[in-house]
Amino acid sequence: GAVVSQHPSRVICKSGTSVKIECRSLDFQATTMFWYRQFPKQSLMLMATSNEGSKATYEQGVEKDKFLINHASLTLSTLTVTSAHPEDSSFYICSADRDRGLGGTDTQYFGPGTRLTVL
Amino acid sequence: KQEVTQIPAALSVPEGENLVLNCSFTDSAIYNLQWFRQDPGKGLTSLLLIQSSQREQTSGRLNASLDKSSGRSTLYIAASQPGDSATYLCAPKGLWKLVFGTGTRLLVSP
């Protein structure tokens, strides 16, 4: 089955530092990857859609200068939380569309998530 | 804008019961709908995916139905077990995006 990995699984950092999270599709190509954020006891909220070789599309209310997304290859997207603050502490999950050329019917596969704690 | 609601928000049942989890969505222009399971502090596990042209999908003790025109999906869990305890999320998919429901927290006691 299709596998998506995330690294690191947990990160604790000081306020003001930047943190990079990697999302990789291990056995398939993903033209499109997605980044979600989940606060405790809440559902997943889409932050941005990442397309290989082009700029990410951010959801309303998500600061693109704070959450930098780079989708450099068909198997890797990175999310960098710049100048992190305690309110950025959350569970960040990525997903990847398995690119079978079926458009909206492609299945989305999810990574295991990254727990970010900003002190 | 798609809005997804799941009822009930929480459910506690004894082992062995059959369960129905409900999901409703406001925009019926979807390509498919997925049901996921999330254990505390963990990522998502995909349970079932129903394409918009389908009415239901089955996997083991799980059966999911989809009524696209009325904006509803249900997840039926037969003979529930303590290992089924988790949060269940439904997510209809538009052209490119999944929109997640609020989730149903299920607790199955031995």
mmCIF file of N, CA and C in Angstrom, chain A residues 10 38-42 91 93 112-113 115, chain B residues 37-45 82-89 104-107:
data_model
loop_
_atom_site.group_PDB
_atom_site.id
_atom_site.type_symbol
_atom_site.label_atom_id
_atom_site.label_comp_id
_atom_site.label_asym_id
_atom_site.label_seq_id
_atom_site.Cartn_x
_atom_site.Cartn_y
_atom_site.Cartn_z
ATOM 1 N N ARG A 10 8.289 14.185 16.494
ATOM 2 C CA ARG A 10 8.079 15.142 17.590
ATOM 3 C C ARG A 10 9.225 16.134 17.572
ATOM 4 N N GLN A 38 -3.811 20.301 13.441
ATOM 5 C CA GLN A 38 -4.860 19.811 14.325
ATOM 6 C C GLN A 38 -4.548 20.236 15.753
ATOM 7 N N PHE A 39 -5.428 21.057 16.313
ATOM 8 C CA PHE A 39 -5.298 21.441 17.715
ATOM 9 C C PHE A 39 -5.994 20.392 18.569
ATOM 10 N N PRO A 40 -5.638 20.324 19.862
ATOM 11 C CA PRO A 40 -6.192 19.276 20.724
ATOM 12 C C PRO A 40 -7.706 19.229 20.681
ATOM 13 N N LYS A 41 -8.218 18.044 20.523
ATOM 14 C CA LYS A 41 -9.654 17.745 20.527
ATOM 15 C C LYS A 41 -10.399 18.468 19.410
ATOM 16 N N GLN A 42 -9.690 18.857 18.372
ATOM 17 C CA GLN A 42 -10.340 19.460 17.211
ATOM 18 C C GLN A 42 -10.035 18.636 15.976
ATOM 19 N N PHE A 91 -0.392 19.685 16.180
ATOM 20 C CA PHE A 91 -0.084 18.443 15.483
ATOM 21 C C PHE A 91 -0.201 18.748 13.994
ATOM 22 N N ILE A 93 -0.015 17.445 10.136
ATOM 23 C CA ILE A 93 -0.135 16.209 9.355
ATOM 24 C C ILE A 93 -0.078 16.558 7.867
ATOM 25 N N PRO A 112 2.088 10.161 9.417
ATOM 26 C CA PRO A 112 1.788 9.879 10.822
ATOM 27 C C PRO A 112 1.706 11.122 11.702
ATOM 28 N N GLY A 113 2.073 12.278 11.153
ATOM 29 C CA GLY A 113 1.963 13.511 11.930
ATOM 30 C C GLY A 113 3.242 13.899 12.649
ATOM 31 N N ARG A 115 4.331 16.247 16.038
ATOM 32 C CA ARG A 115 3.885 17.011 17.205
ATOM 33 C C ARG A 115 4.893 18.122 17.474
ATOM 34 N N ARG B 37 -9.912 6.680 10.916
ATOM 35 C CA ARG B 37 -9.827 6.441 12.346
ATOM 36 C C ARG B 37 -8.580 7.142 12.848
ATOM 37 N N GLN B 38 -8.689 7.781 14.013
ATOM 38 C CA GLN B 38 -7.516 8.426 14.619
ATOM 39 C C GLN B 38 -7.440 8.031 16.086
ATOM 40 N N ASP B 39 -6.333 7.391 16.443
ATOM 41 C CA ASP B 39 -6.078 7.071 17.839
ATOM 42 C C ASP B 39 -5.443 8.282 18.515
ATOM 43 N N PRO B 40 -5.579 8.429 19.830
ATOM 44 C CA PRO B 40 -5.075 9.623 20.524
ATOM 45 C C PRO B 40 -3.606 9.891 20.227
ATOM 46 N N GLY B 41 -3.314 11.104 19.807
ATOM 47 C CA GLY B 41 -1.935 11.502 19.549
ATOM 48 C C GLY B 41 -1.315 10.894 18.305
ATOM 49 N N LYS B 42 -2.120 10.240 17.506
ATOM 50 C CA LYS B 42 -1.592 9.557 16.315
ATOM 51 C C LYS B 42 -2.145 10.167 15.038
ATOM 52 N N GLY B 43 -1.640 9.673 13.919
ATOM 53 C CA GLY B 43 -2.119 10.113 12.623
ATOM 54 C C GLY B 43 -3.414 9.423 12.243
ATOM 55 N N LEU B 44 -3.734 9.507 10.966
ATOM 56 C CA LEU B 44 -4.997 8.960 10.468
ATOM 57 C C LEU B 44 -4.793 7.602 9.820
ATOM 58 N N THR B 45 -5.779 6.743 10.019
ATOM 59 C CA THR B 45 -5.823 5.470 9.311
ATOM 60 C C THR B 45 -7.063 5.480 8.439
ATOM 61 N N PRO B 82 -13.353 -3.475 22.083
ATOM 62 C CA PRO B 82 -12.583 -2.407 22.741
ATOM 63 C C PRO B 82 -11.518 -1.796 21.840
ATOM 64 N N GLY B 83 -10.961 -2.579 20.949
ATOM 65 C CA GLY B 83 -9.954 -2.071 20.025
ATOM 66 C C GLY B 83 -10.500 -1.087 19.001
ATOM 67 N N ASP B 84 -11.818 -0.987 18.927
ATOM 68 C CA ASP B 84 -12.435 -0.001 18.025
ATOM 69 C C ASP B 84 -12.457 1.393 18.643
ATOM 70 N N SER B 85 -12.108 1.512 19.891
ATOM 71 C CA SER B 85 -12.121 2.812 20.569
ATOM 72 C C SER B 85 -11.132 3.760 19.888
ATOM 73 N N ALA B 86 -11.653 4.879 19.431
ATOM 74 C CA ALA B 86 -10.850 5.857 18.683
ATOM 75 C C ALA B 86 -11.784 6.998 18.290
ATOM 76 N N THR B 87 -11.229 7.982 17.606
ATOM 77 C CA THR B 87 -12.053 9.027 16.998
ATOM 78 C C THR B 87 -12.210 8.706 15.522
ATOM 79 N N TYR B 88 -13.430 8.799 15.051
ATOM 80 C CA TYR B 88 -13.736 8.483 13.651
ATOM 81 C C TYR B 88 -14.079 9.786 12.927
ATOM 82 N N LEU B 89 -13.411 9.984 11.812
ATOM 83 C CA LEU B 89 -13.571 11.215 11.042
ATOM 84 C C LEU B 89 -14.072 10.882 9.646
ATOM 85 N N THR B 104 -16.302 11.728 15.696
ATOM 86 C CA THR B 104 -17.062 11.033 16.748
ATOM 87 C C THR B 104 -16.070 10.254 17.596
ATOM 88 N N ARG B 105 -16.019 10.572 18.895
ATOM 89 C CA ARG B 105 -15.119 9.847 19.805
ATOM 90 C C ARG B 105 -15.859 8.628 20.332
ATOM 91 N N LEU B 106 -15.342 7.467 19.997
ATOM 92 C CA LEU B 106 -15.985 6.208 20.363
ATOM 93 C C LEU B 106 -15.195 5.518 21.466
ATOM 94 N N LEU B 107 -15.915 5.070 22.487
ATOM 95 C CA LEU B 107 -15.312 4.271 23.549
ATOM 96 C C LEU B 107 -16.119 2.987 23.682
#
